[in-house]
């Protein structure tokens, strides 16, 4: 096991690292995607299968990315180059690091566009734009947003500016400080929204829907959806956790930290469901609205309930905080790479990476309007970026990470680094060598 090179930036505390890693995991996937997937996939059965998958597949890959990052103490590309060289493995393993950094860059470009939507909805909640609107009225607001290139570019630019401003400040003053401020704020807003949900009259239905499983409804599609989301929700396969691991000292217990992150990520996802579903049930809205649940369905409720503007404001602040904590983590591996491979300092590297992601994001947002007819393989730019990353870059990078750790690193070194006894390590070895890779392979081919 390589010694930590203290010249490389380090987290100031384990808690700061855990909050930053949790902030990365807790993004639009928790507040936006998880609730609508639960709604589309029949409720509690999906939740329980998801929980099993996240501990059996998500957690081992998370630990693997941190471990490799800590050993390499560099950006994901250089890390894979170094650990492959030390283990006598092929130089082609560097493609795992390259896939992670490139995947994070591509995701950030269109993720910032969605973050911009959330900022726009904060303004709409404050100005009472949702008041008295039906589904058609809210749909018109959202369609109007997508149809205006200037409006989309403004909000996309503002969101990216916030992201760049935080990352440019560095690991402790930027990433860590943002996480220690935004994660507690996110938690407080979520608790307040759950308490509000208890007053709506739909809370009992929400509890039953989320936690009383109808196992007869389970099919292969639900299992695959739970397996896929368990992999994607922890920011795996994006180079993020490898970059975060590169700032870790030897004293941090990786398994204990990973359990904490997984539990916090899961609790926040479940709490988001308990905040959203009571409103949906109380207002008689459609559970299976899919991606439109957040930007079309819920604003209908906010516009027609007491103090709806305040509830809507709290909700879209929550969504924006979650988006920012993930966006800064997506930018970090790209910045770390530019900083280590160029004469640019931290601020310059962040600016270059941020502007490049912003420019690609502009192309993505134009696919909703002026470039709507421009298709590549039948997909507009936004959908192409989403498809490339979710179906190819992320699962293949995650698979590469887990296979490298399981089959190329010295098993005894890994056992000691994880602090496991022989029996527990045998179980770990079984999971990382066979179960987790098989799960990722199933997700990859199912997505195809």
Short mmCIF file of C-alpha atoms in Angstrom, two decimals:
data_model
loop_
_atom_site.label_atom_id
_atom_site.label_comp_id
_atom_site.label_asym_id
_atom_site.label_seq_id
_atom_site.Cartn_x
_atom_site.Cartn_y
_atom_site.Cartn_z
CA UNK A 1 0.00 0.00 0.00
CA UNK A 2 1.40 3.32 -1.04
CA UNK A 3 2.00 6.04 1.50
CA UNK A 4 -0.09 9.17 1.32
CA UNK A 5 1.75 12.05 -0.30
CA UNK A 6 0.92 14.94 1.99
CA UNK A 7 1.71 17.51 -0.73
CA UNK A 8 -1.61 16.53 -2.29
CA UNK A 9 -4.65 18.36 -0.87
CA UNK A 10 -6.37 16.57 2.02
CA UNK A 11 -9.78 16.71 3.66
CA UNK A 12 -9.52 18.50 7.01
CA UNK A 13 -11.73 15.94 8.79
CA UNK A 14 -13.50 12.64 8.23
CA UNK A 15 -16.85 14.34 8.78
CA UNK A 16 -16.08 16.94 6.11
CA UNK A 17 -15.21 14.14 3.70
CA UNK A 18 -18.34 12.13 4.56
CA UNK A 19 -20.58 15.19 4.11
CA UNK A 20 -18.93 16.00 0.77
CA UNK A 21 -19.30 12.40 -0.45
CA UNK A 22 -22.91 12.31 0.75
CA UNK A 23 -23.53 15.65 -0.96
CA UNK A 24 -22.23 14.16 -4.19
CA UNK A 25 -24.51 11.14 -3.84
CA UNK A 26 -27.52 13.22 -2.77
CA UNK A 27 -28.47 15.00 -5.94
CA UNK A 28 -31.33 15.18 -8.37
CA UNK A 29 -31.32 11.37 -8.31
CA UNK A 30 -32.62 11.40 -4.73
CA UNK A 31 -35.00 14.34 -4.81
CA UNK A 32 -36.17 14.03 -8.42
CA UNK A 33 -35.53 10.54 -9.80
CA UNK A 34 -36.01 8.27 -6.76
CA UNK A 35 -39.58 9.41 -5.94
CA UNK A 36 -40.82 9.11 -9.52
CA UNK A 37 -39.14 5.70 -9.91
CA UNK A 38 -40.90 4.53 -6.74
CA UNK A 39 -44.13 5.90 -8.20
CA UNK A 40 -43.64 4.16 -11.54
CA UNK A 41 -42.41 0.88 -10.04
CA UNK A 42 -45.19 0.14 -7.57
CA UNK A 43 -43.89 1.50 -4.27
CA UNK A 44 -42.48 -0.54 -1.39
CA UNK A 45 -41.29 -3.59 -3.33
CA UNK A 46 -39.02 -1.32 -5.40
CA UNK A 47 -37.77 0.38 -2.20
CA UNK A 48 -36.79 -2.89 -0.51
CA UNK A 49 -35.08 -4.32 -3.60
CA UNK A 50 -33.24 -1.01 -4.04
CA UNK A 51 -32.00 -1.12 -0.41
CA UNK A 52 -30.62 -4.64 -0.91
CA UNK A 53 -28.90 -3.65 -4.16
CA UNK A 54 -27.32 -0.50 -2.76
CA UNK A 55 -25.59 -2.42 0.04
CA UNK A 56 -24.56 -5.43 -2.08
CA UNK A 57 -23.42 -3.55 -5.20
CA UNK A 58 -23.25 0.20 -4.55
CA UNK A 59 -21.24 0.06 -1.32
CA UNK A 60 -18.44 -2.27 -2.58
CA UNK A 61 -17.88 -0.14 -5.71
CA UNK A 62 -17.89 3.03 -3.60
CA UNK A 63 -15.20 1.58 -1.31
CA UNK A 64 -13.21 0.40 -4.35
CA UNK A 65 -13.16 3.89 -5.91
CA UNK A 66 -12.04 5.49 -2.63
CA UNK A 67 -9.34 2.86 -2.10
CA UNK A 68 -7.88 3.31 -5.59
CA UNK A 69 -8.05 7.11 -5.27
CA UNK A 70 -6.27 7.05 -1.91
CA UNK A 71 -3.52 4.84 -3.28
CA UNK A 72 -2.98 6.96 -6.38
CA UNK A 73 -3.27 10.41 -4.71
CA UNK A 74 -3.87 11.93 -8.15
CA UNK A 75 -6.70 12.59 -10.58
CA UNK A 76 -8.54 9.40 -11.71
CA UNK A 77 -6.58 9.07 -14.97
CA UNK A 78 -3.15 9.35 -13.32
CA UNK A 79 -4.35 7.23 -10.41
CA UNK A 80 -5.27 4.31 -12.68
CA UNK A 81 -1.99 4.76 -14.55
CA UNK A 82 -0.03 4.55 -11.29
CA UNK A 83 -1.89 1.70 -9.57
CA UNK A 84 -1.82 -0.34 -12.81
CA UNK A 85 1.94 0.18 -13.09
CA UNK A 86 2.56 -0.79 -9.44
CA UNK A 87 0.44 -3.94 -9.77
CA UNK A 88 2.13 -4.93 -13.05
CA UNK A 89 -1.12 -4.58 -14.99
CA UNK A 90 -1.78 -3.40 -18.53
CA UNK A 91 -1.62 0.34 -19.22
CA UNK A 92 -5.07 -0.02 -20.77
CA UNK A 93 -6.55 0.19 -17.25
CA UNK A 94 -6.01 3.95 -17.58
CA UNK A 95 -9.18 3.89 -19.71
CA UNK A 96 -11.14 3.35 -16.49
CA UNK A 97 -9.91 6.68 -15.16
CA UNK A 98 -10.43 8.37 -18.51
CA UNK A 99 -14.00 7.07 -18.69
CA UNK A 100 -14.72 8.45 -15.23
CA UNK A 101 -13.37 11.95 -15.91
CA UNK A 102 -15.01 12.19 -19.34
CA UNK A 103 -18.30 10.84 -17.97
CA UNK A 104 -18.32 13.43 -15.15
CA UNK A 105 -17.64 16.22 -17.65
CA UNK A 106 -20.45 15.16 -19.98
CA UNK A 107 -22.95 14.71 -17.14
CA UNK A 108 -22.13 18.11 -15.66
CA UNK A 109 -22.89 19.82 -18.98
CA UNK A 110 -26.56 18.77 -19.01
CA UNK A 111 -26.91 18.45 -15.22
CA UNK A 112 -26.26 22.18 -15.01
CA UNK A 113 -29.19 22.76 -17.39
CA UNK A 114 -31.52 20.88 -15.02
CA UNK A 115 -30.01 22.77 -12.06
CA UNK A 116 -30.93 25.94 -13.95
CA UNK A 117 -34.55 24.76 -14.17
CA UNK A 118 -34.57 24.43 -10.39
CA UNK A 119 -33.24 27.99 -9.96
CA UNK A 120 -35.94 29.25 -12.35
CA UNK A 121 -38.61 27.51 -10.28
CA UNK A 122 -37.34 29.21 -7.10
CA UNK A 123 -38.12 32.51 -8.84
CA UNK A 124 -41.54 31.20 -9.96
CA UNK A 125 -42.41 30.08 -6.41
CA UNK A 126 -41.40 33.47 -4.98
CA UNK A 127 -43.42 35.42 -7.55
CA UNK A 128 -46.53 33.26 -7.15
CA UNK A 129 -46.46 31.94 -10.73
CA UNK A 130 -47.93 28.58 -9.62
CA UNK A 131 -50.92 30.14 -7.84
CA UNK A 132 -54.25 28.80 -9.07
CA UNK A 133 -52.69 26.95 -12.01
CA UNK A 134 -53.94 23.59 -13.24
CA UNK A 135 -51.76 20.95 -14.90
CA UNK A 136 -52.15 22.65 -18.28
CA UNK A 137 -51.04 26.01 -16.84
CA UNK A 138 -47.98 24.55 -15.13
CA UNK A 139 -47.18 22.59 -18.28
CA UNK A 140 -47.26 25.87 -20.20
CA UNK A 141 -44.81 27.45 -17.73
CA UNK A 142 -42.38 24.55 -18.18
CA UNK A 143 -42.82 24.47 -21.95
CA UNK A 144 -42.26 28.23 -22.06
CA UNK A 145 -39.02 27.81 -20.11
CA UNK A 146 -37.75 25.12 -22.51
CA UNK A 147 -38.76 27.16 -25.57
CA UNK A 148 -36.68 30.22 -24.60
CA UNK A 149 -32.94 29.85 -25.37
CA UNK A 150 -32.09 33.14 -23.62
CA UNK A 151 -33.91 32.17 -20.41
CA UNK A 152 -32.36 28.69 -20.33
CA UNK A 153 -28.87 30.09 -20.96
CA UNK A 154 -29.30 32.62 -18.14
CA UNK A 155 -30.27 30.02 -15.51
CA UNK A 156 -27.75 27.46 -16.81
CA UNK A 157 -25.01 30.12 -16.62
CA UNK A 158 -25.99 31.15 -13.10
CA UNK A 159 -25.96 27.55 -11.89
CA UNK A 160 -22.55 26.89 -13.48
CA UNK A 161 -21.19 30.13 -12.01
CA UNK A 162 -22.19 28.97 -8.51
CA UNK A 163 -20.56 25.58 -9.14
CA UNK A 164 -17.31 27.07 -10.49
CA UNK A 165 -17.16 29.60 -7.63
CA UNK A 166 -17.25 26.83 -5.03
CA UNK A 167 -14.81 24.43 -6.72
CA UNK A 168 -12.27 27.20 -7.44
CA UNK A 169 -11.80 27.67 -3.68
CA UNK A 170 -10.23 24.22 -3.35
CA UNK A 171 -10.85 21.06 -1.35
CA UNK A 172 -11.22 22.38 2.20
CA UNK A 173 -12.39 25.98 1.55
CA UNK A 174 -14.58 25.01 -1.41
CA UNK A 175 -15.88 21.42 -1.56
CA UNK A 176 -15.74 20.69 2.16
CA UNK A 177 -17.08 24.05 3.34
CA UNK A 178 -19.95 23.95 0.83
CA UNK A 179 -20.89 20.46 2.00
CA UNK A 180 -20.83 21.42 5.69
CA UNK A 181 -23.16 24.34 4.95
CA UNK A 182 -25.46 22.91 2.28
CA UNK A 183 -26.01 19.38 3.63
CA UNK A 184 -27.40 20.49 7.03
CA UNK A 185 -29.53 23.12 5.24
CA UNK A 186 -30.81 20.42 2.88
CA UNK A 187 -31.59 18.17 5.85
CA UNK A 188 -33.53 20.93 7.66
CA UNK A 189 -35.59 21.77 4.55
CA UNK A 190 -36.36 18.09 3.99
CA UNK A 191 -37.49 17.60 7.60
CA UNK A 192 -39.75 20.66 7.35
CA UNK A 193 -41.29 19.34 4.13
CA UNK A 194 -41.87 15.90 5.71
CA UNK A 195 -43.61 17.61 8.66
CA UNK A 196 -45.71 19.55 6.18
CA UNK A 197 -46.56 16.25 4.46
CA UNK A 198 -47.91 14.97 7.77
CA UNK A 199 -50.51 17.75 7.74
CA UNK A 200 -51.84 17.07 4.23
CA UNK A 201 -54.04 14.06 4.94
CA UNK A 202 -52.08 11.92 2.51
CA UNK A 203 -49.25 10.88 4.84
CA UNK A 204 -50.78 7.53 5.81
CA UNK A 205 -51.22 6.58 2.17
CA UNK A 206 -47.63 7.62 1.49
CA UNK A 207 -46.31 5.42 4.32
CA UNK A 208 -48.30 2.44 3.11
CA UNK A 209 -47.26 3.00 -0.48
CA UNK A 210 -43.55 3.22 0.38
CA UNK A 211 -43.26 0.54 3.06
CA UNK A 212 -45.99 -2.09 2.56
CA UNK A 213 -44.73 -4.22 -0.29
CA UNK A 214 -47.01 -5.84 -2.85
CA UNK A 215 -44.62 -8.61 -3.83
CA UNK A 216 -47.05 -10.01 -6.39
CA UNK A 217 -46.40 -6.89 -8.49
CA UNK A 218 -42.65 -7.49 -8.69
CA UNK A 219 -41.29 -8.31 -12.12
CA UNK A 220 -37.93 -8.24 -13.87
CA UNK A 221 -38.35 -4.63 -14.88
CA UNK A 222 -38.76 -3.47 -11.27
CA UNK A 223 -35.70 -5.45 -10.14
CA UNK A 224 -33.60 -3.98 -12.96
CA UNK A 225 -34.81 -0.46 -12.19
CA UNK A 226 -33.86 -0.86 -8.52
CA UNK A 227 -30.48 -2.36 -9.42
CA UNK A 228 -29.72 0.41 -11.88
CA UNK A 229 -30.68 3.22 -9.51
CA UNK A 230 -28.66 1.67 -6.66
CA UNK A 231 -25.59 1.92 -8.89
CA UNK A 232 -26.20 5.44 -10.18
CA UNK A 233 -27.35 7.12 -6.96
CA UNK A 234 -23.94 6.96 -5.25
CA UNK A 235 -22.12 8.89 -8.03
CA UNK A 236 -20.26 5.74 -9.08
CA UNK A 237 -18.40 5.36 -12.36
CA UNK A 238 -17.90 9.13 -12.74
CA UNK A 239 -14.39 9.52 -11.35
CA UNK A 240 -15.90 11.54 -8.49
CA UNK A 241 -15.31 9.11 -5.66
CA UNK A 242 -11.85 8.26 -6.95
CA UNK A 243 -11.01 11.98 -6.94
CA UNK A 244 -12.48 12.37 -3.44
CA UNK A 245 -10.50 9.32 -2.32
CA UNK A 246 -7.28 10.96 -3.54
CA UNK A 247 -7.69 13.59 -0.80
CA UNK A 248 -7.98 10.95 1.95
CA UNK A 249 -5.42 10.09 4.61
CA UNK A 250 -4.61 6.52 5.71
CA UNK A 251 -6.41 7.02 9.03
CA UNK A 252 -9.90 7.06 7.45
CA UNK A 253 -11.78 3.76 7.70
CA UNK A 254 -13.19 3.27 4.20
CA UNK A 255 -15.87 0.70 5.03
CA UNK A 256 -17.19 2.66 8.01
CA UNK A 257 -17.28 5.87 5.97
CA UNK A 258 -19.01 4.12 3.06
CA UNK A 259 -21.70 2.70 5.37
CA UNK A 260 -22.33 6.21 6.71
CA UNK A 261 -22.62 7.70 3.21
CA UNK A 262 -24.91 4.92 1.97
CA UNK A 263 -27.19 5.22 5.02
CA UNK A 264 -27.37 9.03 4.78
CA UNK A 265 -28.01 8.88 1.03
CA UNK A 266 -30.78 6.32 1.50
CA UNK A 267 -32.43 8.15 4.40
CA UNK A 268 -32.56 11.36 2.34
CA UNK A 269 -34.05 9.52 -0.65
CA UNK A 270 -36.74 7.94 1.56
CA UNK A 271 -37.42 11.28 3.25
CA UNK A 272 -37.84 12.89 -0.18
CA UNK A 273 -40.52 10.31 -0.91
CA UNK A 274 -42.25 11.07 2.41
CA UNK A 275 -42.15 14.79 1.55
CA UNK A 276 -43.50 14.39 -2.00
CA UNK A 277 -46.01 11.50 -1.90
CA UNK A 278 -48.31 12.94 0.83
CA UNK A 279 -48.84 16.02 -1.36
CA UNK A 280 -49.42 13.84 -4.44
CA UNK A 281 -51.96 11.65 -2.62
CA UNK A 282 -53.71 14.54 -0.88
CA UNK A 283 -54.17 16.43 -4.15
CA UNK A 284 -55.15 13.36 -6.17
CA UNK A 285 -52.22 13.78 -8.56
CA UNK A 286 -50.70 11.11 -10.82
CA UNK A 287 -47.94 9.01 -9.21
CA UNK A 288 -46.65 7.74 -12.51
CA UNK A 289 -45.83 11.12 -14.02
CA UNK A 290 -42.17 10.16 -14.40
CA UNK A 291 -39.65 13.01 -14.78
CA UNK A 292 -42.51 15.53 -14.91
CA UNK A 293 -43.41 14.79 -11.28
CA UNK A 294 -41.14 17.56 -9.97
CA UNK A 295 -41.44 20.24 -12.63
CA UNK A 296 -45.08 19.81 -13.69
CA UNK A 297 -47.10 17.73 -11.21
CA UNK A 298 -45.94 19.10 -7.84
CA UNK A 299 -46.18 22.79 -8.80
CA UNK A 300 -49.90 22.18 -9.46
CA UNK A 301 -50.22 21.25 -5.79
CA UNK A 302 -48.06 24.18 -4.65
CA UNK A 303 -50.34 26.54 -6.54
CA UNK A 304 -53.50 25.23 -4.91
CA UNK A 305 -52.66 24.70 -1.22
CA UNK A 306 -52.40 27.06 1.72
CA UNK A 307 -49.01 28.86 1.79
CA UNK A 308 -48.19 26.92 -1.37
CA UNK A 309 -45.65 29.54 -2.44
CA UNK A 310 -43.67 28.92 0.75
CA UNK A 311 -43.82 25.12 0.42
CA UNK A 312 -42.81 25.43 -3.24
CA UNK A 313 -39.96 27.78 -2.36
CA UNK A 314 -38.66 25.35 0.30
CA UNK A 315 -38.92 22.43 -2.10
CA UNK A 316 -37.04 24.06 -4.98
CA UNK A 317 -34.38 25.40 -2.58
CA UNK A 318 -33.96 21.80 -1.43
CA UNK A 319 -33.71 20.61 -5.03
CA UNK A 320 -31.16 23.32 -5.87
CA UNK A 321 -28.98 22.57 -2.82
CA UNK A 322 -28.96 18.88 -3.82
CA UNK A 323 -28.08 19.80 -7.41
CA UNK A 324 -25.21 22.09 -6.35
CA UNK A 325 -23.61 19.50 -4.02
CA UNK A 326 -23.60 17.01 -6.90
CA UNK A 327 -22.48 19.51 -9.54
CA UNK A 328 -19.38 20.54 -7.59
CA UNK A 329 -18.43 16.87 -7.27
CA UNK A 330 -18.89 16.36 -11.03
CA UNK A 331 -16.58 19.28 -11.78
CA UNK A 332 -13.90 18.19 -9.28
CA UNK A 333 -12.32 15.21 -11.15
CA UNK A 334 -12.10 17.32 -14.33
CA UNK A 335 -10.48 20.21 -12.44
CA UNK A 336 -8.07 17.86 -10.65
CA UNK A 337 -7.00 16.44 -14.02
CA UNK A 338 -6.49 19.87 -15.65
CA UNK A 339 -4.63 21.19 -12.59
CA UNK A 340 -2.23 18.23 -12.49
CA UNK A 341 -1.64 18.11 -16.25
CA UNK A 342 -1.22 21.86 -16.94
CA UNK A 343 0.56 24.92 -15.53
CA UNK A 344 -2.80 26.41 -14.53
CA UNK A 345 -3.51 26.82 -10.84
CA UNK A 346 -6.69 25.82 -9.05
CA UNK A 347 -8.72 28.86 -10.14
CA UNK A 348 -7.54 28.70 -13.76
CA UNK A 349 -8.19 24.97 -14.03
CA UNK A 350 -11.68 25.39 -12.62
CA UNK A 351 -12.46 28.22 -15.02
CA UNK A 352 -11.28 26.24 -18.07
CA UNK A 353 -13.18 23.09 -17.07
CA UNK A 354 -16.28 25.07 -16.09
CA UNK A 355 -16.42 27.10 -19.32
CA UNK A 356 -15.99 23.93 -21.43
CA UNK A 357 -18.84 22.17 -19.57
CA UNK A 358 -20.97 25.33 -19.80
CA UNK A 359 -20.46 25.51 -23.60
CA UNK A 360 -21.52 21.89 -24.08
CA UNK A 361 -24.49 22.57 -21.79
CA UNK A 362 -25.56 25.42 -24.08
CA UNK A 363 -25.68 22.94 -26.97
CA UNK A 364 -27.73 20.59 -24.79
CA UNK A 365 -30.30 23.25 -23.82
CA UNK A 366 -30.62 24.45 -27.43
CA UNK A 367 -31.84 20.93 -28.29
CA UNK A 368 -35.16 21.90 -26.65
CA UNK A 369 -35.67 24.77 -29.08
CA UNK A 370 -33.51 26.03 -31.97
CA UNK A 371 -31.59 22.75 -32.38
CA UNK A 372 -34.59 20.46 -31.80
CA UNK A 373 -34.30 19.11 -35.36
CA UNK A 374 -30.56 18.39 -35.02
CA UNK A 375 -30.34 14.67 -34.20
CA UNK A 376 -27.42 12.28 -33.80
CA UNK A 377 -28.40 8.60 -33.97
CA UNK A 378 -31.99 9.75 -33.61
CA UNK A 379 -31.31 11.68 -30.37
CA UNK A 380 -31.04 15.39 -29.66
CA UNK A 381 -27.87 16.62 -27.91
CA UNK A 382 -29.39 16.55 -24.41
CA UNK A 383 -30.69 12.97 -24.78
CA UNK A 384 -27.48 11.84 -26.49
CA UNK A 385 -25.35 13.06 -23.53
CA UNK A 386 -27.71 11.39 -21.08
CA UNK A 387 -27.71 8.11 -23.03
CA UNK A 388 -23.94 7.99 -23.55
CA UNK A 389 -23.20 8.53 -19.87
CA UNK A 390 -25.95 6.48 -18.19
CA UNK A 391 -25.82 3.51 -20.57
CA UNK A 392 -22.11 3.34 -21.42
CA UNK A 393 -19.62 5.48 -19.48
CA UNK A 394 -20.93 4.95 -15.95
CA UNK A 395 -21.56 1.19 -15.91
CA UNK A 396 -18.38 0.36 -17.86
CA UNK A 397 -16.23 2.60 -15.64
CA UNK A 398 -17.81 1.17 -12.48
CA UNK A 399 -17.25 -2.36 -13.79
CA UNK A 400 -13.60 -1.55 -14.54
CA UNK A 401 -13.05 -0.21 -11.01
CA UNK A 402 -14.50 -3.25 -9.26
CA UNK A 403 -12.72 -5.75 -11.56
CA UNK A 404 -9.36 -4.03 -11.11
CA UNK A 405 -9.65 -4.00 -7.32
CA UNK A 406 -10.92 -7.58 -7.12
CA UNK A 407 -8.58 -9.25 -9.62
CA UNK A 408 -5.46 -7.08 -10.01
CA UNK A 409 -4.60 -5.85 -6.50
CA UNK A 410 -2.89 -7.96 -3.84
CA UNK A 411 -5.71 -9.47 -1.75
CA UNK A 412 -3.80 -9.38 1.53
CA UNK A 413 -2.96 -5.68 1.06
CA UNK A 414 -6.62 -4.91 0.41
CA UNK A 415 -7.74 -6.96 3.43
CA UNK A 416 -5.39 -5.03 5.73
CA UNK A 417 -6.37 -1.68 4.24
CA UNK A 418 -10.05 -2.40 4.85
CA UNK A 419 -9.37 -3.72 8.36
CA UNK A 420 -11.26 -7.00 7.79
CA UNK A 421 -10.63 -10.37 9.42
CA UNK A 422 -10.20 -13.44 7.23
CA UNK A 423 -13.87 -14.52 7.43
CA UNK A 424 -15.30 -11.08 6.64
CA UNK A 425 -12.79 -10.63 3.83
CA UNK A 426 -13.90 -13.91 2.25
CA UNK A 427 -17.44 -12.52 2.11
CA UNK A 428 -16.12 -9.20 0.73
CA UNK A 429 -14.11 -11.08 -1.91
CA UNK A 430 -17.17 -13.04 -2.99
CA UNK A 431 -19.15 -9.82 -3.44
CA UNK A 432 -16.48 -7.79 -5.29
CA UNK A 433 -15.29 -10.63 -7.51
CA UNK A 434 -18.64 -12.02 -8.59
CA UNK A 435 -21.83 -10.43 -7.23
CA UNK A 436 -21.11 -6.72 -7.81
CA UNK A 437 -19.60 -7.18 -11.32
CA UNK A 438 -22.52 -9.40 -12.30
CA UNK A 439 -24.96 -6.75 -11.08
CA UNK A 440 -23.26 -4.03 -13.13
CA UNK A 441 -23.13 -6.26 -16.22
CA UNK A 442 -26.87 -6.96 -15.88
CA UNK A 443 -27.56 -3.21 -15.62
CA UNK A 444 -25.38 -2.51 -18.66
CA UNK A 445 -27.05 -5.06 -20.95
CA UNK A 446 -30.54 -4.23 -19.62
CA UNK A 447 -29.96 -0.57 -20.48
CA UNK A 448 -28.89 -1.53 -23.99
#
